[in-house]
Tab-separated table of C-alpha atoms and ligand atoms in Angstrom:
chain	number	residue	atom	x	y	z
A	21	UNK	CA	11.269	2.028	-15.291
A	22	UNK	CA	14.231	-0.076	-15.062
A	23	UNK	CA	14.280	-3.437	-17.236
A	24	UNK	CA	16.271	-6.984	-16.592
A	25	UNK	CA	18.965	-5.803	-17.789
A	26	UNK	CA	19.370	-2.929	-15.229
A	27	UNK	CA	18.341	-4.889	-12.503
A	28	UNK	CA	20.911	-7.613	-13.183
A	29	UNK	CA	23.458	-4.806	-13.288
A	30	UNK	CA	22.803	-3.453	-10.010
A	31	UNK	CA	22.483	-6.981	-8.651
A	32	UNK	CA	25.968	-7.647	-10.069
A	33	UNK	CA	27.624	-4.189	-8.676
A	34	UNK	CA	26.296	-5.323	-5.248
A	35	UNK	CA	27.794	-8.722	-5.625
A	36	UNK	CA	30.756	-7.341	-5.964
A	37	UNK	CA	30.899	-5.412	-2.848
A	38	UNK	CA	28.480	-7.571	-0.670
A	39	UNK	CA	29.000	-11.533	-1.346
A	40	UNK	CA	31.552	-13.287	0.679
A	41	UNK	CA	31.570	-10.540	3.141
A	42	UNK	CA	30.416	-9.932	6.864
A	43	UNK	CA	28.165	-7.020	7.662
A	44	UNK	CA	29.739	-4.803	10.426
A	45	UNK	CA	26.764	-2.204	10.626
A	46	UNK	CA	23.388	-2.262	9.402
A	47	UNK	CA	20.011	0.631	9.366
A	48	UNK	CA	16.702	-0.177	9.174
A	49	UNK	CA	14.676	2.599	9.470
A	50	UNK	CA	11.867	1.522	6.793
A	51	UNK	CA	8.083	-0.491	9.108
A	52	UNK	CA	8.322	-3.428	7.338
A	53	UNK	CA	11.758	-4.552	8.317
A	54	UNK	CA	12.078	-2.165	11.362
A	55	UNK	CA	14.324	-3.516	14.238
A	56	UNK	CA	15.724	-6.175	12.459
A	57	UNK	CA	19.308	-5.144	12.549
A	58	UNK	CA	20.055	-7.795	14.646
A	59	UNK	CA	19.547	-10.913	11.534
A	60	UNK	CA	21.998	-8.977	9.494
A	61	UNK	CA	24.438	-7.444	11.848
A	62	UNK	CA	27.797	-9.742	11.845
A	63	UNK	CA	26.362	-12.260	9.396
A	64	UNK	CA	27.787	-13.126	6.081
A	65	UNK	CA	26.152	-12.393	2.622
A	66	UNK	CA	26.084	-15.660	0.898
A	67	UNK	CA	24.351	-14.615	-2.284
A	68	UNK	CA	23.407	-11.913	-4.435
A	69	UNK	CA	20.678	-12.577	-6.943
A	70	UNK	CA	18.228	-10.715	-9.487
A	71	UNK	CA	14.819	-12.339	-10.328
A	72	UNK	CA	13.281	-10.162	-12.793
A	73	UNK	CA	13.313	-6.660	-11.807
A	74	UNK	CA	13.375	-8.167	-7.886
A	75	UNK	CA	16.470	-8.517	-5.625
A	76	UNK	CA	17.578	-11.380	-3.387
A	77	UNK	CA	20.382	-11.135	-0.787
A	78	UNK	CA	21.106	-14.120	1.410
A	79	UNK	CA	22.464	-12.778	4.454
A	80	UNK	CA	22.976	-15.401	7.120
A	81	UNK	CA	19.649	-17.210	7.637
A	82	UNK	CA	17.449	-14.974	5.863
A	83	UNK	CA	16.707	-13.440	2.452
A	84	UNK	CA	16.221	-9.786	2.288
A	85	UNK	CA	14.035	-9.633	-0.790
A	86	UNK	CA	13.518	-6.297	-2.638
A	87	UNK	CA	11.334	-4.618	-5.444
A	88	UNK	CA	12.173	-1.168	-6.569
A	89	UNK	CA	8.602	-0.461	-8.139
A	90	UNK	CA	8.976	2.363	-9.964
A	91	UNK	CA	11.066	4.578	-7.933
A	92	UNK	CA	13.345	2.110	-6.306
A	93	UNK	CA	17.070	2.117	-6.315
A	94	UNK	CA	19.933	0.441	-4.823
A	95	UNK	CA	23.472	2.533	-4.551
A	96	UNK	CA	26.878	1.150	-4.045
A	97	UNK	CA	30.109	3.295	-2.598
A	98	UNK	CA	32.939	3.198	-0.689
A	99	UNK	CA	32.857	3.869	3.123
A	100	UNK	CA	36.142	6.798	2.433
A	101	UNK	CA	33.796	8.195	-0.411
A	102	UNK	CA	31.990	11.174	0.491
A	103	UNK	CA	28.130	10.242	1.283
A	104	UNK	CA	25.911	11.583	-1.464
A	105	UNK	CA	23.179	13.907	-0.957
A	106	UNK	CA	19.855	12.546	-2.254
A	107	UNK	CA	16.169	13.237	-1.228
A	108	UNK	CA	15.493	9.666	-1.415
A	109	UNK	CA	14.526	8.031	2.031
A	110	UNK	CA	16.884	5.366	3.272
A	111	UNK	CA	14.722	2.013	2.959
A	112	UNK	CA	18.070	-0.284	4.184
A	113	UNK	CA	21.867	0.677	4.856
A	114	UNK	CA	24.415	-2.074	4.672
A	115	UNK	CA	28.421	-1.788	5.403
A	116	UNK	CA	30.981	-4.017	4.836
A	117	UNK	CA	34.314	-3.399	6.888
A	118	UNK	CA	35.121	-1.497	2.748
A	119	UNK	CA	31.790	-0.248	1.017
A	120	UNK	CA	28.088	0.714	1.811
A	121	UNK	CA	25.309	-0.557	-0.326
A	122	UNK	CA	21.846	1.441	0.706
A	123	UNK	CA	18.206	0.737	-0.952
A	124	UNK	CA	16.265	4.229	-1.236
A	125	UNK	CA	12.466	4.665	-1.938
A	126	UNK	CA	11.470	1.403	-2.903
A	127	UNK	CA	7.934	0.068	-0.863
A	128	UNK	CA	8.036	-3.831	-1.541
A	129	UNK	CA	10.850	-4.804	1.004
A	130	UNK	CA	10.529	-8.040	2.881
A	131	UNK	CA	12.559	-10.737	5.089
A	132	UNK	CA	12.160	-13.995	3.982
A	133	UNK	CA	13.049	-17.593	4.569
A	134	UNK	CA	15.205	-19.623	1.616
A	135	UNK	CA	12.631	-21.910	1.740
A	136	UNK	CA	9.501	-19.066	1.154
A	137	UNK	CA	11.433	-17.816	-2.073
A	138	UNK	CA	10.111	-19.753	-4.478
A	139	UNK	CA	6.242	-19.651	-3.109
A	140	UNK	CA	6.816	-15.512	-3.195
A	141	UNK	CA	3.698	-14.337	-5.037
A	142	UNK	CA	6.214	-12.617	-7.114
A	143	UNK	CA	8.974	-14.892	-7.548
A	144	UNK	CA	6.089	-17.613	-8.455
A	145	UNK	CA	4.570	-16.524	-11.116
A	146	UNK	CA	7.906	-15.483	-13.811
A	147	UNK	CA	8.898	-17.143	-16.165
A	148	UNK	CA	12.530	-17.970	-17.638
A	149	UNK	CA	14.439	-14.850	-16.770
A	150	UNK	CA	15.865	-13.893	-20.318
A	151	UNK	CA	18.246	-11.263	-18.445
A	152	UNK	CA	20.345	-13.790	-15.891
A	153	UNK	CA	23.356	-14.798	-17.414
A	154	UNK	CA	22.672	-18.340	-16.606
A	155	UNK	CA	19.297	-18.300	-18.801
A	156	UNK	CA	19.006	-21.972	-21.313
A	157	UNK	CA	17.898	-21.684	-24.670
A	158	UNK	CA	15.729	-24.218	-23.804
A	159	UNK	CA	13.642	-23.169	-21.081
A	160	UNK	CA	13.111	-20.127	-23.342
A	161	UNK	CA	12.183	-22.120	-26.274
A	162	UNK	CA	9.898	-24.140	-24.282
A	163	UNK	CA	8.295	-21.200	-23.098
A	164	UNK	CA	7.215	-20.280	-26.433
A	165	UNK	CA	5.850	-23.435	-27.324
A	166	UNK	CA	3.469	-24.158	-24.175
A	167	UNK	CA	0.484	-23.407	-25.840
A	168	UNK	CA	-0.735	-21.544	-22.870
A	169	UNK	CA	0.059	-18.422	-24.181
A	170	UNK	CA	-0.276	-19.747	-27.839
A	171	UNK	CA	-3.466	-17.018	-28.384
A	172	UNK	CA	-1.881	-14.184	-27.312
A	173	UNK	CA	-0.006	-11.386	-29.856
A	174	UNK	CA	3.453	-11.336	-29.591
A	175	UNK	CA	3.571	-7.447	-28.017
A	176	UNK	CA	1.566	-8.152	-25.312
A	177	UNK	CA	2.961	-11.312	-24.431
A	178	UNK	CA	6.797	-10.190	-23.803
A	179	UNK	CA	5.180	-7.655	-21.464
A	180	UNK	CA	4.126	-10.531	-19.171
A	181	UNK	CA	6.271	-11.747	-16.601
A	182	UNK	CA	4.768	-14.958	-16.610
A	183	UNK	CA	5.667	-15.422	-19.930
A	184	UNK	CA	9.100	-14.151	-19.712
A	185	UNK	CA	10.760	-12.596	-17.001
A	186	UNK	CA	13.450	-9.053	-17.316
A	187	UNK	CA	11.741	-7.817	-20.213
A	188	UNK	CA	10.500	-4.406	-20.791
A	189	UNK	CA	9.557	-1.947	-22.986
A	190	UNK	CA	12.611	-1.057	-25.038
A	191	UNK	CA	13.453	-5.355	-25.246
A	192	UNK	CA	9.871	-6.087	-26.103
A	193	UNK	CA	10.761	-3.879	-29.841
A	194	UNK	CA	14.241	-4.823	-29.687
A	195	UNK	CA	12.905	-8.289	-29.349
A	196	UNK	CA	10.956	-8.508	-31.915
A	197	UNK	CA	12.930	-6.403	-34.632
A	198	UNK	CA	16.252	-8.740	-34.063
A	199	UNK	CA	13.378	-11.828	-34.221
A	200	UNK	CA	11.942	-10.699	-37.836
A	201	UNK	CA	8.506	-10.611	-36.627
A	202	UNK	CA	5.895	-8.262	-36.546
A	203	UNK	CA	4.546	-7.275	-33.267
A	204	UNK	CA	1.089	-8.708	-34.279
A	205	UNK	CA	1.761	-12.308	-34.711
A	206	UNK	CA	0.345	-14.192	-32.424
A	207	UNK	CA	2.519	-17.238	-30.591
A	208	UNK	CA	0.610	-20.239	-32.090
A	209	UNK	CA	1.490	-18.822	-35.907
A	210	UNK	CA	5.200	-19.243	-35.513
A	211	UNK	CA	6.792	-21.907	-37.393
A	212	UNK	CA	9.434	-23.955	-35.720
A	213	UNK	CA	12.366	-21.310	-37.323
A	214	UNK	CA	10.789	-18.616	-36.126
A	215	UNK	CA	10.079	-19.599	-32.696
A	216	UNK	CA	13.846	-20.414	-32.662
A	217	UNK	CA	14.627	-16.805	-33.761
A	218	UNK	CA	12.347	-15.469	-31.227
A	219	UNK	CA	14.101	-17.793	-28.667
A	220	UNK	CA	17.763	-16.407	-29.823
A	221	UNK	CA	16.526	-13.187	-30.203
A	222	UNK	CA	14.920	-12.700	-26.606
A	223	UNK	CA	18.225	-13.783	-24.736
A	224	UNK	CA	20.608	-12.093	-27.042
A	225	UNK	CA	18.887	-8.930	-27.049
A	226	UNK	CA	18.274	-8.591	-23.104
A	227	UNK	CA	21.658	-9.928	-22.628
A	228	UNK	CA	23.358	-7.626	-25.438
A	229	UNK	CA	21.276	-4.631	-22.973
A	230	UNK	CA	22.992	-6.032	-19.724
A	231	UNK	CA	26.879	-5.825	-21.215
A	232	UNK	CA	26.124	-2.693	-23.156
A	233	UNK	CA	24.725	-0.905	-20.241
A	234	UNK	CA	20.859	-0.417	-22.354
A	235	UNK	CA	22.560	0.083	-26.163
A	236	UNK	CA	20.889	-2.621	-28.043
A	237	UNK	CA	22.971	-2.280	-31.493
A	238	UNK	CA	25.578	-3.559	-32.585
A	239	UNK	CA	28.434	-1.640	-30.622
A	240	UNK	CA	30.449	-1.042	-34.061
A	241	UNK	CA	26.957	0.469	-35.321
A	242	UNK	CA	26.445	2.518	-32.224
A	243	UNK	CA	30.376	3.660	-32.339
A	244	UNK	CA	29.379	4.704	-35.815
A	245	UNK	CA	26.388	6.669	-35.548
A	246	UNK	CA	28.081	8.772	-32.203
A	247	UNK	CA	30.593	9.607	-34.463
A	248	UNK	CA	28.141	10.871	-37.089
A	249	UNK	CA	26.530	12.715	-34.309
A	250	UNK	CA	23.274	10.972	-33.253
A	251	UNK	CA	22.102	11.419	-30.309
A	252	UNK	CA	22.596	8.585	-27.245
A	253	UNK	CA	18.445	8.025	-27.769
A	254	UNK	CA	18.519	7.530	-31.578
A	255	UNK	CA	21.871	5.834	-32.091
A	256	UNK	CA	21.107	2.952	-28.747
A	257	UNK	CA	18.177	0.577	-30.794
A	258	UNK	CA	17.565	-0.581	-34.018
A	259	UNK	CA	13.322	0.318	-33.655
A	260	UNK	CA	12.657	1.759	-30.299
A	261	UNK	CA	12.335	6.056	-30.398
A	262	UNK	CA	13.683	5.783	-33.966
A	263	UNK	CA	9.833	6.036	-35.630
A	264	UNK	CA	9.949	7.886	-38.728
A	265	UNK	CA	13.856	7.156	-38.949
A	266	UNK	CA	15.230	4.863	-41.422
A	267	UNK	CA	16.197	1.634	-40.920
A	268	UNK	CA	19.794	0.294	-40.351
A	269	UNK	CA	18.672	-2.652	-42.692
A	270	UNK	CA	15.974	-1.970	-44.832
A	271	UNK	CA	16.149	1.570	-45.655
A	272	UNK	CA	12.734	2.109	-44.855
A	273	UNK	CA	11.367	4.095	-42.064
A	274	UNK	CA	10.534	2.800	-38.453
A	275	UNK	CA	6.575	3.049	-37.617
A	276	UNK	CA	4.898	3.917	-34.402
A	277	UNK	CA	2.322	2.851	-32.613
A	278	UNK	CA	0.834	2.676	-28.688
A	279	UNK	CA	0.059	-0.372	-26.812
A	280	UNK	CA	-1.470	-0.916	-23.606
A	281	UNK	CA	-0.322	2.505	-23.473
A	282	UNK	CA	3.204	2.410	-23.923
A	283	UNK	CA	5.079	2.629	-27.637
A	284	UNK	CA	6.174	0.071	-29.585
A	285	UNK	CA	8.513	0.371	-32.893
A	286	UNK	CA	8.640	-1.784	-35.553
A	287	UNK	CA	10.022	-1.500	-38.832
A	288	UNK	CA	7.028	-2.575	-41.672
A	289	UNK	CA	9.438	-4.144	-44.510
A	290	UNK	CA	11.721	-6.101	-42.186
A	291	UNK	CA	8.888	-7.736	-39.521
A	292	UNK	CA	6.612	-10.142	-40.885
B	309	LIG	ZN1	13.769	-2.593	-41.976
């Protein structure tokens, strides 16, 4: 499933083609939005934004708002480039006088008003997103200190969108490796350092993801360990599918474990 920082990537290869431009033809084919052509057809596309792993684009009046789910996906090419063959269905087509940008196979597609965006069940209820470039260290760090979630254990906590938005799986044991903590800690037992380096860690992490295109080392590292001929899987995090590897720091080898069903990896000596 895609994370923040994937989202945010698409978002920004659809800026590029979309924003600033007028849409000269348009498909619909998917109920929800059905026969709507019209509200897109010659308007301009103010604005293209991520929220999480949701996608805003402010055409005109309206807001076509997207969520790919699990099998969502957006695809950007130019109109002289040979159409792709997929078994996707078409969900929405839109050209620019240069480039096509088409949404396949995701179910949660809606028109809204600007004004309804921020009262979107969805949109409501996330908190800072740690994967938009324009994230501030202090809306994270406040977020960590509202002792609303002060209870909860750190692993299941950056799983929650309420908590904090564009994180998944792989950030949530990048997260906390680059933080120094272990996975267990709950919120309220952080001292004032470490809720800064859980702050610092959460954005520079997920925003490390977005520029490296989902390689969470250190590119030099990464570089390294290609060149010593590790695998893309084992030589793109510091903890996550590295179990029973050694450590980049420590020495000592990654542990494994399930929660809520999905893995988390954490190295013993260096998380505390
Ligand atoms: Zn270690």
């Amino acid at each position: 499933m895609p994370e923040g920082p994937e989202i945010h990537r698409a978002a920004n290869n659809l800026r590029k083609v979309l924003e600033g431009n007028i849409i000269t033809h348009v498909e619909c084919p998917y109920p929800p939005i059905r026969g709507q052509e019209h509200r897109f057809l010659g308007q301009e596309v103010l604005r293209v934004k991520a929220r999480s792993k949701a996608m805003l684009i402010h055409v005109g009046d309206d807001v076509l708002y997207s969520h790919n789910q699990l099998y969502g996906r957006w695809t950007v090419q130019k109109k002289t480039s040979k159409e792709r063959k997929t078994n996707r269905s078409l969900r929405i087509k839109l050209e620019t006088e240069t480039h096509v940008a088409c949404l396949w196979s995701a179910t949660d597609i809606e028109l809204l008003e600007p004004w309804e965006v921020e009262n979107h069940p969805y949109i409501e209820r996330l908190g800072p997103d740690v994967a938009d470039e324009e994230i501030e260290f202090k809306s994270v760090l406040e977020q960590i200190q509202n002792t609303r979630f002060g209870g909860r254990q750190l692993c299941h906590l950056l799983l929650d969108q309420s908590f904090l938005a564009g994180v998944g799986n792989y950030l949530r044991s990048e997260i906390l490796f680059n933080a120094g903590l272990h996975p267990n800690r709950k919120l309220k037992s952080l001292t004032e350092d470490e809720q800064t380096r859980f702050a610092y860690s959460a954005i520079s992490t997920t925003q490390r993801a977005y520029v490296q295109k989902g390689v969470t080392v250190d590119k030099d590292l990464y570089d390294l360990l290609r060149e010593q001929g590790m695998s893309r899987r084992q030589a793109r995090h510091y903890v996550f599918t590295r179990d029973g590897l050694n450590c980049h720091t420590c020495e000592g080898l990654i542990s494994h474990t399930r929660l809520s069903g999905r893995r988390l990896d954490y190295c013993p000596n260096c998380q505390h």
